[in-house]
PDB file of N, CA and C in Angstrom:
ATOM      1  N   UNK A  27     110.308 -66.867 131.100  1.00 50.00           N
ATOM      2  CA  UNK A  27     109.313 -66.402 132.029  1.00 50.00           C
ATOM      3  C   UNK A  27     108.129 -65.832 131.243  1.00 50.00           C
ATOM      4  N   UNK A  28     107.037 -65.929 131.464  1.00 53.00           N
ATOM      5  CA  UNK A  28     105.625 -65.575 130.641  1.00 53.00           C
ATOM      6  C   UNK A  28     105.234 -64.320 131.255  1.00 53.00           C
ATOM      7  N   UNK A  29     104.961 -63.337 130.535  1.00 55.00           N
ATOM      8  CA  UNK A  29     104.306 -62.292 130.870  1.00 55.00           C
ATOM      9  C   UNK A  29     103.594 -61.697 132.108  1.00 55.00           C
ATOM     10  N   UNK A  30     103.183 -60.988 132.516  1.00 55.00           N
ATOM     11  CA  UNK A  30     102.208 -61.215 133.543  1.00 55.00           C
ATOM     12  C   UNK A  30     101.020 -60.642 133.169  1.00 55.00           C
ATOM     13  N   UNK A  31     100.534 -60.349 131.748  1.00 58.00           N
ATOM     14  CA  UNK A  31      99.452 -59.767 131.223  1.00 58.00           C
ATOM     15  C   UNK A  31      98.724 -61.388 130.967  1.00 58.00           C
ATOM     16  N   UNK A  32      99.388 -62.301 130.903  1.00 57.00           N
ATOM     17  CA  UNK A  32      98.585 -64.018 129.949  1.00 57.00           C
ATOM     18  C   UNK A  32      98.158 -64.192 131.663  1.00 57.00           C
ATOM     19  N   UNK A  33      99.525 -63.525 132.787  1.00 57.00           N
ATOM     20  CA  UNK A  33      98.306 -64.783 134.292  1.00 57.00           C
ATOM     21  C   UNK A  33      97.132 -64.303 134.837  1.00 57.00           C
ATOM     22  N   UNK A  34      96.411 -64.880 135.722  1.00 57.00           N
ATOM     23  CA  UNK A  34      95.221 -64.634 136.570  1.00 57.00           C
ATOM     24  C   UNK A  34      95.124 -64.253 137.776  1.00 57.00           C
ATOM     25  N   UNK A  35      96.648 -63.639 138.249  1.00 57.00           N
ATOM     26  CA  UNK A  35      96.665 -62.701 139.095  1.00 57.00           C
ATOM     27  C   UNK A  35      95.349 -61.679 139.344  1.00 57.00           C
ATOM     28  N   UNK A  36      95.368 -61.684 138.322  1.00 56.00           N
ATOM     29  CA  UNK A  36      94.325 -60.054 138.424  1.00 56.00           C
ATOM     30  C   UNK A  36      92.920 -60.338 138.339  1.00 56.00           C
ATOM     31  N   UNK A  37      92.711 -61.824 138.853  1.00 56.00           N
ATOM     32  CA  UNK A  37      91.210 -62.435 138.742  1.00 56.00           C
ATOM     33  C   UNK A  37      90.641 -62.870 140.914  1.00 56.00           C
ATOM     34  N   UNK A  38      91.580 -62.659 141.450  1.00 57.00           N
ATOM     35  CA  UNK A  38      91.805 -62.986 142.877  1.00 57.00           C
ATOM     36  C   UNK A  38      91.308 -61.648 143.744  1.00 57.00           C
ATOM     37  N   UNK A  39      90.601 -61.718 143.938  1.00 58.00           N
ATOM     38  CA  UNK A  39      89.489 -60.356 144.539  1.00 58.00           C
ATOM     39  C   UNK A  39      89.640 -60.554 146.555  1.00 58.00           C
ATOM     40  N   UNK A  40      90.562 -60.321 146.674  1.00 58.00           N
ATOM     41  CA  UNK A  40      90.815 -60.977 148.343  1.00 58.00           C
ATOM     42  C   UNK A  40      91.154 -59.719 149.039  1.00 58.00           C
ATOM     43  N   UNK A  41      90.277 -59.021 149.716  1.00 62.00           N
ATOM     44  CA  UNK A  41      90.280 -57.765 150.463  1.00 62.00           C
ATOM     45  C   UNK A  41      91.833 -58.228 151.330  1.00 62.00           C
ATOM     46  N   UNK A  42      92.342 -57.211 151.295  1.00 66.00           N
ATOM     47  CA  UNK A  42      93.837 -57.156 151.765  1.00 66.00           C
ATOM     48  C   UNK A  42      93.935 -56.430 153.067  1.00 66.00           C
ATOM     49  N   UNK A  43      92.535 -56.063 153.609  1.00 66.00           N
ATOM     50  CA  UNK A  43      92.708 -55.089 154.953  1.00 66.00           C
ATOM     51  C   UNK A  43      92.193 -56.539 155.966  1.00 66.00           C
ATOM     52  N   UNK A  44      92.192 -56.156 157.205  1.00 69.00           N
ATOM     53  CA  UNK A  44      91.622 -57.285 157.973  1.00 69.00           C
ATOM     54  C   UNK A  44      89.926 -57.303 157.988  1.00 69.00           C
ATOM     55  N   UNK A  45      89.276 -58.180 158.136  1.00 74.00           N
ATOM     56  CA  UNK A  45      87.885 -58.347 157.815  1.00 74.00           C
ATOM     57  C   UNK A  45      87.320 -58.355 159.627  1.00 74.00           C
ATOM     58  N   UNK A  46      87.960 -58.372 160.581  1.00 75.00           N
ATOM     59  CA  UNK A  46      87.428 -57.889 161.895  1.00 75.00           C
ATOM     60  C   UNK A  46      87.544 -56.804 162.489  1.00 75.00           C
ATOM     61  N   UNK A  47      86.331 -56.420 162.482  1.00 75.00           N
ATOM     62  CA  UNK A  47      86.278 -54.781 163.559  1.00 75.00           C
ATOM     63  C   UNK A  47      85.936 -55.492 165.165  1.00 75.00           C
ATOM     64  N   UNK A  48      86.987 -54.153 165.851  1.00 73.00           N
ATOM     65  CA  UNK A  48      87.045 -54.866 166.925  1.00 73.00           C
ATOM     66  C   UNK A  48      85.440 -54.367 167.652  1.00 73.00           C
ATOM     67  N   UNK A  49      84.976 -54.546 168.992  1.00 71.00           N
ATOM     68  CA  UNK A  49      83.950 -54.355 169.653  1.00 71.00           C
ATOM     69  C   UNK A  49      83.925 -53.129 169.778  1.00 71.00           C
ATOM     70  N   UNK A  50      84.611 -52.284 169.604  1.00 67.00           N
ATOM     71  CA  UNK A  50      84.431 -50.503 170.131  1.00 67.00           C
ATOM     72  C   UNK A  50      84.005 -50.312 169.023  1.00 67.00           C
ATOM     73  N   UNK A  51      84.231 -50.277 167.937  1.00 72.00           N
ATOM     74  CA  UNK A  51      83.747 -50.274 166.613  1.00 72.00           C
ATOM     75  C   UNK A  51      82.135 -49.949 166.082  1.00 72.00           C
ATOM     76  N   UNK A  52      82.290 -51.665 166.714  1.00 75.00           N
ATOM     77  CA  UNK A  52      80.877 -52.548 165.652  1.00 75.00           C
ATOM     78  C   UNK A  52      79.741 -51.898 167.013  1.00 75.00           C
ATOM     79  N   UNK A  53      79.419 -51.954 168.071  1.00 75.00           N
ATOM     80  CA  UNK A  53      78.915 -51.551 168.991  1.00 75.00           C
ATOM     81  C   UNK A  53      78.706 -49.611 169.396  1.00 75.00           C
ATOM     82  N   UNK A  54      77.717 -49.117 168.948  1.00 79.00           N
ATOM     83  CA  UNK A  54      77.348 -47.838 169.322  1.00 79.00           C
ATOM     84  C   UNK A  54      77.134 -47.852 170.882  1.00 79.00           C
ATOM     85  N   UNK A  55      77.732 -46.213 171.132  1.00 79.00           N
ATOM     86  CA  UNK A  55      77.671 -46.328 172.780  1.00 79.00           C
ATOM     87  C   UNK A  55      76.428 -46.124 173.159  1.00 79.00           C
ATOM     88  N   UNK A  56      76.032 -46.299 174.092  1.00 82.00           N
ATOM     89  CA  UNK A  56      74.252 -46.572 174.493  1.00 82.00           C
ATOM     90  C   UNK A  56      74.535 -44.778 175.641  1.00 82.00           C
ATOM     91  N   UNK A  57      73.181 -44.657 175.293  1.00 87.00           N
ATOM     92  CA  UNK A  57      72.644 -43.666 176.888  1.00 87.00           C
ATOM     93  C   UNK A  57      72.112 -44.244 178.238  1.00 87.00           C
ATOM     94  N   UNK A  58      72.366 -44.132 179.327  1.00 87.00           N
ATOM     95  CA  UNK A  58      72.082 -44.298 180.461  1.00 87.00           C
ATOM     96  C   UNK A  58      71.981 -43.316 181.618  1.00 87.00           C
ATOM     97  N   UNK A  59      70.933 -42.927 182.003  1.00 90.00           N
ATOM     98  CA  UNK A  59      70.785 -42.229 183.118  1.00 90.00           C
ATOM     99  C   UNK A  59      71.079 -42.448 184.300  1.00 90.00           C
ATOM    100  N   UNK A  60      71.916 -41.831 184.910  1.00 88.00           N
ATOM    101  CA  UNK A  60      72.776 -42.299 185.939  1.00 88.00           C
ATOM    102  C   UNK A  60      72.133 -40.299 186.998  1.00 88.00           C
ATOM    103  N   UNK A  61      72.688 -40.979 188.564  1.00 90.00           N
ATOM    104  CA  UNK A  61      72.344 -40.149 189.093  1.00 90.00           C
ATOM    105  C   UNK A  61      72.959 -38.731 189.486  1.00 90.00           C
ATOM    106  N   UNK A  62      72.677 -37.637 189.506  1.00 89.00           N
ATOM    107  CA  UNK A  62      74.290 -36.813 190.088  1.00 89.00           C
ATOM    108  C   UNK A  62      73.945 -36.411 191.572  1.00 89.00           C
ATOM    109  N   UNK A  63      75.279 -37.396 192.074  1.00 91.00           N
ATOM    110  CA  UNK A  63      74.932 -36.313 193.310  1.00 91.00           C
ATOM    111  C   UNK A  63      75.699 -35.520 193.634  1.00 91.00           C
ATOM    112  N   UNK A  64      74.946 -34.379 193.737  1.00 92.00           N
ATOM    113  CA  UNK A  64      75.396 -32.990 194.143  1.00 92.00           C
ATOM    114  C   UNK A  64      75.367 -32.863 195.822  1.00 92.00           C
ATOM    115  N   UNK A  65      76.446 -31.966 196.439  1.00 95.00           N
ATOM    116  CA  UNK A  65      76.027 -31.372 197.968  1.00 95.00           C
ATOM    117  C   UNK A  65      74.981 -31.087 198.020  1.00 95.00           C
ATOM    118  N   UNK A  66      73.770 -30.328 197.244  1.00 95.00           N
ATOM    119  CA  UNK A  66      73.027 -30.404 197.418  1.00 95.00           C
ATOM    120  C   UNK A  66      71.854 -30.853 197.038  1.00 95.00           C
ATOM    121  N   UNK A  67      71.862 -31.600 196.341  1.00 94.00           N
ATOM    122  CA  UNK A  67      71.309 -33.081 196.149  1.00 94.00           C
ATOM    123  C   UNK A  67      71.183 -33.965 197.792  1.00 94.00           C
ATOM    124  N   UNK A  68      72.456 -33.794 198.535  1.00 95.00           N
ATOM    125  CA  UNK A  68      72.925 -34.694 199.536  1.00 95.00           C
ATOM    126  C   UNK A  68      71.643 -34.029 200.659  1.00 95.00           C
ATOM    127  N   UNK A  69      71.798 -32.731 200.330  1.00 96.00           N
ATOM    128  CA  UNK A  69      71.071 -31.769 201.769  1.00 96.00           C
ATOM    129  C   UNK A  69      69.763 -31.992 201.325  1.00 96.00           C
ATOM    130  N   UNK A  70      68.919 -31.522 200.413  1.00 95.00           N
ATOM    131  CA  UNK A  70      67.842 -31.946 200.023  1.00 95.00           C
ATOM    132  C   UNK A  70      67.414 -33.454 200.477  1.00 95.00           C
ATOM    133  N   UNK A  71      67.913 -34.362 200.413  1.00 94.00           N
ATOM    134  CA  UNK A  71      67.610 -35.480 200.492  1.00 94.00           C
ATOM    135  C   UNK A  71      67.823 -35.921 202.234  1.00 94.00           C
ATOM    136  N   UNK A  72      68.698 -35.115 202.895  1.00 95.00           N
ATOM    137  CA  UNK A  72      68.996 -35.640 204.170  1.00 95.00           C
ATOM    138  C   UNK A  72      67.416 -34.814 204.969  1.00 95.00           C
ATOM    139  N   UNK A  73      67.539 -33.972 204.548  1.00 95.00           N
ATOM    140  CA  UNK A  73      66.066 -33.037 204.714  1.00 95.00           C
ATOM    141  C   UNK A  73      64.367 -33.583 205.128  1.00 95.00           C
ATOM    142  N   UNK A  74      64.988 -34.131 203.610  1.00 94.00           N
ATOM    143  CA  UNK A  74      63.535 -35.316 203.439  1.00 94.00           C
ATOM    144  C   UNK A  74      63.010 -36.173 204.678  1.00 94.00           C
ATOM    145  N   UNK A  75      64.796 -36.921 204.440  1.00 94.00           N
ATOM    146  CA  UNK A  75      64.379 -37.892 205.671  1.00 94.00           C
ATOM    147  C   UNK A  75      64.153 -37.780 207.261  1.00 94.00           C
ATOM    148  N   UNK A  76      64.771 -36.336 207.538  1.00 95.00           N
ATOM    149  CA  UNK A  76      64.683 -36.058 208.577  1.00 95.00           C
ATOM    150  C   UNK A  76      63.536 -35.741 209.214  1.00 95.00           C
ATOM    151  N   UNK A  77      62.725 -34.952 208.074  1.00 94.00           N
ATOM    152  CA  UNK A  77      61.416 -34.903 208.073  1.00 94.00           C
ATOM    153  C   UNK A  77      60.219 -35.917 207.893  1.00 94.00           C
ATOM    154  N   UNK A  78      60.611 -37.183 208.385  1.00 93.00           N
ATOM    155  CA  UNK A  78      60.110 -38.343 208.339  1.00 93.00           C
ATOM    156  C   UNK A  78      59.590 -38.637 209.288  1.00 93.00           C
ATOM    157  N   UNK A  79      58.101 -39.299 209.736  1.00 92.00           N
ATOM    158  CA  UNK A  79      57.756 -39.646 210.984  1.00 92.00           C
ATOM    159  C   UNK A  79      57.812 -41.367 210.918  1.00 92.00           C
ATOM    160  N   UNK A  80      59.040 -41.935 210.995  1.00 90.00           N
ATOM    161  CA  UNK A  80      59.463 -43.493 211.278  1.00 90.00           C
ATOM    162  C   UNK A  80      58.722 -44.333 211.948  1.00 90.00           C
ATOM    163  N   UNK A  81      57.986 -43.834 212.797  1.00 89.00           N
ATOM    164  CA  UNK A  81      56.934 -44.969 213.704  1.00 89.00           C
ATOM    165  C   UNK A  81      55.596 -44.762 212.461  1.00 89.00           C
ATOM    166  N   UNK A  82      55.204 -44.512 211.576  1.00 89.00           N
ATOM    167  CA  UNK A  82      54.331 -44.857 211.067  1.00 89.00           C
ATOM    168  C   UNK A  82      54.050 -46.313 210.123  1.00 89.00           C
ATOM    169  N   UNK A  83      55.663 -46.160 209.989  1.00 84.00           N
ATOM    170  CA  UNK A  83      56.236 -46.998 208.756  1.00 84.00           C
ATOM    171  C   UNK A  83      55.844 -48.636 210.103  1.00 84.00           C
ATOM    172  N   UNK A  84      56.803 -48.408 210.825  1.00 79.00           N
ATOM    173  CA  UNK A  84      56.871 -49.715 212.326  1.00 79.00           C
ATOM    174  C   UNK A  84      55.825 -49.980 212.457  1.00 79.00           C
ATOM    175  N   UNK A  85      54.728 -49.220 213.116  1.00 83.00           N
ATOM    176  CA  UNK A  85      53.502 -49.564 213.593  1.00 83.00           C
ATOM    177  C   UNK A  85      52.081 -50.062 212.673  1.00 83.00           C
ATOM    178  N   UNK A  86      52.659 -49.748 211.338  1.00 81.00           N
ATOM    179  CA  UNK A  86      51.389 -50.381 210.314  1.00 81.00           C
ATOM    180  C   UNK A  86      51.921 -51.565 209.615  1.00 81.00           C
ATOM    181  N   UNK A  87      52.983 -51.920 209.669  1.00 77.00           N
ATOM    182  CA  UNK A  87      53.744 -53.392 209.255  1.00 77.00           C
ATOM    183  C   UNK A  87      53.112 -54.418 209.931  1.00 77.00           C
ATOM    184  N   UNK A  88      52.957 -55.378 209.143  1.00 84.00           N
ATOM    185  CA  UNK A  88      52.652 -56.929 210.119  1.00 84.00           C
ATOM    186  C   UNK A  88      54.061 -57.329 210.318  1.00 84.00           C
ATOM    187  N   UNK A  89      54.519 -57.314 209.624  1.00 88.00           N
ATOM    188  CA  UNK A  89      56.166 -58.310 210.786  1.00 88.00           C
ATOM    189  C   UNK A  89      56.862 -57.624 210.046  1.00 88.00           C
ATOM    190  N   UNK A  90      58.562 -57.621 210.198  1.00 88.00           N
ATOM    191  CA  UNK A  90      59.327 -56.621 210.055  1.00 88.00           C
ATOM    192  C   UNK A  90      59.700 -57.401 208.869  1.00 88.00           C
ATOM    193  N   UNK A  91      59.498 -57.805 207.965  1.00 90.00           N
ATOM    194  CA  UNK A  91      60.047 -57.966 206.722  1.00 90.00           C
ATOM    195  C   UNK A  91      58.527 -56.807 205.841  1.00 90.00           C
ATOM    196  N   UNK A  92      57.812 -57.037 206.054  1.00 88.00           N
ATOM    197  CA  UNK A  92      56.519 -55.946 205.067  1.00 88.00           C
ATOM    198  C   UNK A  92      57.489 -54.417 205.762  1.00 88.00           C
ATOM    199  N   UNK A  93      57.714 -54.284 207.397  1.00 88.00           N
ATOM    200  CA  UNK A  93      57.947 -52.711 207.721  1.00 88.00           C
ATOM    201  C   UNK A  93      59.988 -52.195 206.725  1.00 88.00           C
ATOM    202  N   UNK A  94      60.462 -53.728 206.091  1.00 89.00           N
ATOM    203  CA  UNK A  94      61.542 -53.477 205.899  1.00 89.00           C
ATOM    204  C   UNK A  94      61.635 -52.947 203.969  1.00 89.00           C
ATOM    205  N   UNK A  95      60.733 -53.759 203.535  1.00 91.00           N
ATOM    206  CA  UNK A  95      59.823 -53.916 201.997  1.00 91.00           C
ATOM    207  C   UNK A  95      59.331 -52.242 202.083  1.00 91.00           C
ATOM    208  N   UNK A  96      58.921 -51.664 203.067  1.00 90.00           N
ATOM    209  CA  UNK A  96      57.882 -50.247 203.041  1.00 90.00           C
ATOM    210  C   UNK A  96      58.788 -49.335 202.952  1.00 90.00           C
ATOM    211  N   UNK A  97      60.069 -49.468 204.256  1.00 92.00           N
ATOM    212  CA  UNK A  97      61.057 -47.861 204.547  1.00 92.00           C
ATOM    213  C   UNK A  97      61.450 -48.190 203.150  1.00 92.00           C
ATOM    214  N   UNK A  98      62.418 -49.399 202.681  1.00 94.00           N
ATOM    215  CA  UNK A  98      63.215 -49.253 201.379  1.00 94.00           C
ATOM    216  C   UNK A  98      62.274 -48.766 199.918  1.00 94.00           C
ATOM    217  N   UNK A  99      61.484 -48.574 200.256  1.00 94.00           N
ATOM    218  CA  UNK A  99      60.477 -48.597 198.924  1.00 94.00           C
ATOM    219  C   UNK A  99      60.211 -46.440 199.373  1.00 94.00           C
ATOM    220  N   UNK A 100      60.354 -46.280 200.140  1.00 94.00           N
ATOM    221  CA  UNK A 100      60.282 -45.155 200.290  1.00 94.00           C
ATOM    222  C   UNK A 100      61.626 -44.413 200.619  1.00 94.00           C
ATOM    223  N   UNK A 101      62.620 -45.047 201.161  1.00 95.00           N
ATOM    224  CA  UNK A 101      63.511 -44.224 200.640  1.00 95.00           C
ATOM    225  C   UNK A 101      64.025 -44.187 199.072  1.00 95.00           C
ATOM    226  N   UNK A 102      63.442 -45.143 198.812  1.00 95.00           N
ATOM    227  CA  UNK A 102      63.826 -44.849 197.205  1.00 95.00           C
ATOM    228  C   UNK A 102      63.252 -43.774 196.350  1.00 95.00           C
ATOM    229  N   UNK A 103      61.959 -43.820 196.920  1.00 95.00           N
ATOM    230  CA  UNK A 103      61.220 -42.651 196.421  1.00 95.00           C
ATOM    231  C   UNK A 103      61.851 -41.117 196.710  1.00 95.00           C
ATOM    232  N   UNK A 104      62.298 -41.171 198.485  1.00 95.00           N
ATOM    233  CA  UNK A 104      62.983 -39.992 198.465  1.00 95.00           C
ATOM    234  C   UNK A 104      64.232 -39.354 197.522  1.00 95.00           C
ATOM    235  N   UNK A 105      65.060 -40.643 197.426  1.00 95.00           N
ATOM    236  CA  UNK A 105      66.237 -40.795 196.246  1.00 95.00           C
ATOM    237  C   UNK A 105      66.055 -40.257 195.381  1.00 95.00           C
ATOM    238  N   UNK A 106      64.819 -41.074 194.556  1.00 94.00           N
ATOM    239  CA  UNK A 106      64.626 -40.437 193.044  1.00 94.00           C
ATOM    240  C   UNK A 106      63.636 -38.887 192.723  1.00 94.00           C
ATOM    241  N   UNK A 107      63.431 -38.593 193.950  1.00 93.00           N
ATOM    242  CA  UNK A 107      63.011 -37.290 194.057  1.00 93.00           C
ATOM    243  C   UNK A 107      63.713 -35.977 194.107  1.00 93.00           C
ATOM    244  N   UNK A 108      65.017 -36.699 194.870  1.00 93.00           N
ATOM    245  CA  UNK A 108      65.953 -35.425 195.246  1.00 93.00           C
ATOM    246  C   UNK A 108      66.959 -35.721 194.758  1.00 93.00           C
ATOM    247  N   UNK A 109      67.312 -36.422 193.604  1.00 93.00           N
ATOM    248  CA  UNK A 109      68.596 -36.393 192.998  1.00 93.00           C
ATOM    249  C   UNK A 109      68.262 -36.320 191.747  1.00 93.00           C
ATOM    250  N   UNK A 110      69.096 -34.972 191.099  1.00 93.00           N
ATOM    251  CA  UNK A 110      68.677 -34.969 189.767  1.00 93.00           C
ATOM    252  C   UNK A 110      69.014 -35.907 188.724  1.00 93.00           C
ATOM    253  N   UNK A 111      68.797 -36.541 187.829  1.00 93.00           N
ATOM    254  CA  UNK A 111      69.135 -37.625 186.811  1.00 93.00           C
ATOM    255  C   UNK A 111      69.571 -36.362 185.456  1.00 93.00           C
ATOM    256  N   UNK A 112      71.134 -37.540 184.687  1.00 91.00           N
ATOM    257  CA  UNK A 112      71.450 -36.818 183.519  1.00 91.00           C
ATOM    258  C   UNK A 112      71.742 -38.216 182.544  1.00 91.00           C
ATOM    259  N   UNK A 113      71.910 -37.897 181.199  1.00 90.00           N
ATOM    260  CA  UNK A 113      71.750 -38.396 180.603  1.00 90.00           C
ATOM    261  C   UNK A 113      73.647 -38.873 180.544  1.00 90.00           C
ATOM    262  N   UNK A 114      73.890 -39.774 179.908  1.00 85.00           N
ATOM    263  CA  UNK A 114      75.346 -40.221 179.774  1.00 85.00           C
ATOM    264  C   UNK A 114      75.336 -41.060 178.552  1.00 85.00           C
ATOM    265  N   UNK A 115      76.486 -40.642 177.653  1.00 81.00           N
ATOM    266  CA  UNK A 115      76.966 -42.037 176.299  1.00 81.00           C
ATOM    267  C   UNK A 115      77.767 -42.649 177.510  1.00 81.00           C
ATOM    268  N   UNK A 116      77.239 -44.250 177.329  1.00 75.00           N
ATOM    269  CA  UNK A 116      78.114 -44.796 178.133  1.00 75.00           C
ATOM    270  C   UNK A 116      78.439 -46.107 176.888  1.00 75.00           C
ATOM    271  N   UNK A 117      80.113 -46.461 176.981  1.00 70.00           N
ATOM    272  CA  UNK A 117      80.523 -46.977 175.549  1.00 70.00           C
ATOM    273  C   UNK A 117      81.376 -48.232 176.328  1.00 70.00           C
ATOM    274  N   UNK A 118      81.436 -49.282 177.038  1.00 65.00           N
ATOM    275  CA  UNK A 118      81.622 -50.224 177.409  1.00 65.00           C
ATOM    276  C   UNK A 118      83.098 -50.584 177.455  1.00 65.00           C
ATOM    277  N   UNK A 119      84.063 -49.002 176.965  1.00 65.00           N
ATOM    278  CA  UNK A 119      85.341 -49.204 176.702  1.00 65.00           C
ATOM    279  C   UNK A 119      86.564 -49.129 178.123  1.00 65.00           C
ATOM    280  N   UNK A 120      87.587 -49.540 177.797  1.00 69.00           N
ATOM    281  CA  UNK A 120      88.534 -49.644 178.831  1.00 69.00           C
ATOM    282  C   UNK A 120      88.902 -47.792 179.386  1.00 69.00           C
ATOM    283  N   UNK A 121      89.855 -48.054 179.986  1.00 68.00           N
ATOM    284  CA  UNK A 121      90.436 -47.063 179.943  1.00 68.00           C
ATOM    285  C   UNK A 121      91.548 -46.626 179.051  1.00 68.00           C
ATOM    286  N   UNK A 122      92.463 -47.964 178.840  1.00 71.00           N
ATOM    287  CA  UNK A 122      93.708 -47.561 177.954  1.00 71.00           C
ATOM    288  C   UNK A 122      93.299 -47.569 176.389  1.00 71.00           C
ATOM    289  N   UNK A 123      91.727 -47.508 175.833  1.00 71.00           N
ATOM    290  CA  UNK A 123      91.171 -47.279 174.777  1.00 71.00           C
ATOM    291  C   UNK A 123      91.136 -45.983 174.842  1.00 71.00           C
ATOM    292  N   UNK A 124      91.814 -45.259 174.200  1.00 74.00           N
ATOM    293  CA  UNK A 124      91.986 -43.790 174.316  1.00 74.00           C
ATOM    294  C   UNK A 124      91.491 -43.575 172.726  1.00 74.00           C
ATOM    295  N   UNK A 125      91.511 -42.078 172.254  1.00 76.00           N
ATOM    296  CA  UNK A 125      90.693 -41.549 170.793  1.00 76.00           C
ATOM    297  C   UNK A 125      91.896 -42.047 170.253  1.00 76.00           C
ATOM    298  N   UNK A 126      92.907 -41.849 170.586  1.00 81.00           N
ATOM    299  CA  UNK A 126      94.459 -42.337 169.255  1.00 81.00           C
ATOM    300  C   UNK A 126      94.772 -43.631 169.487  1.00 81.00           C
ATOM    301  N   UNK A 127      94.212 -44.657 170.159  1.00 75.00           N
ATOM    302  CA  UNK A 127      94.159 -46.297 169.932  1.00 75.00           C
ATOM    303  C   UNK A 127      93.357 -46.705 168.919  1.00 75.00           C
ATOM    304  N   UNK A 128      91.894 -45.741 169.076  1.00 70.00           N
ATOM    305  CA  UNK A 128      91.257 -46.546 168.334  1.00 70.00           C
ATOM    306  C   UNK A 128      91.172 -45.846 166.874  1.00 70.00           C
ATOM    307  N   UNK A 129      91.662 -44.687 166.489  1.00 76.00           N
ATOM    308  CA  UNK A 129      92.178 -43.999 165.038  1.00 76.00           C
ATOM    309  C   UNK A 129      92.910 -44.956 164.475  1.00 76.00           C
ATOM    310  N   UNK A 130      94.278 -46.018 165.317  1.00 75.00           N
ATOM    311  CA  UNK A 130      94.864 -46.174 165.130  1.00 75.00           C
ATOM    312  C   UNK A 130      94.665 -47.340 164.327  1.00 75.00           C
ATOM    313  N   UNK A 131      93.535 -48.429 165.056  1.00 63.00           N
ATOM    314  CA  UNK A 131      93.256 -49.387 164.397  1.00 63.00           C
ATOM    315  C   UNK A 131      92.507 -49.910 163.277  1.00 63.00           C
ATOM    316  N   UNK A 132      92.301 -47.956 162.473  1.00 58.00           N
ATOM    317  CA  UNK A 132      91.073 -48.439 161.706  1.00 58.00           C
ATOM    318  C   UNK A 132      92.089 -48.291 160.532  1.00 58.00           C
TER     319      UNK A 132
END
């Protein structure tokens, strides 16, 4: 049997870990502003609308697709007025991706 100092074992440079990271990984979680609604978020906003005079919206429309284009365009406005916005890491992961799954796989 020949040595193992004469073979070229020790010339084979082949990373021995796996060369794929999975998607939770390679992918940073992004921010997204999402809305909160609060009870009173809910009251504020029911407020709004109550305080709405609805025949203005009807009676200046030419046909009910422009008077349907107008309320939705304004209740949205009420929406994003009375609901506060927060910031969120949102990370595209499952649920059964827990912190000790993914320790686990690195």
């Amino acid at each position: 049997m020949p040595p193992l100092r004469r073979s070229d074992h020790n010339l084979v440079h082949v990373p021995l870990g796996p060369t794929y990271k999975p998607m939770t990984l390679r992918v940073p979680p992004k921010k997204r502003e999402v809305m909160s609604w609060t009870n009173e978020a809910v009251d504020k906003l029911r407020a709004c609308l109550e305080c709405t005079d609805w025949t203005v919206f009807t009676e200046s429309a030419e046909n009910v697709n422009k008077a349907a284009d107008v309320v939705s365009a304004y209740i949205n406005l009420c929406v994003e007025q009375c609901t506060p916005k927060k910031t969120i890491l949102y990370s595209n992961n499952k649920p059964w991706l827990t912190k000790e799954v993914k320790e686990s796989s690195n």
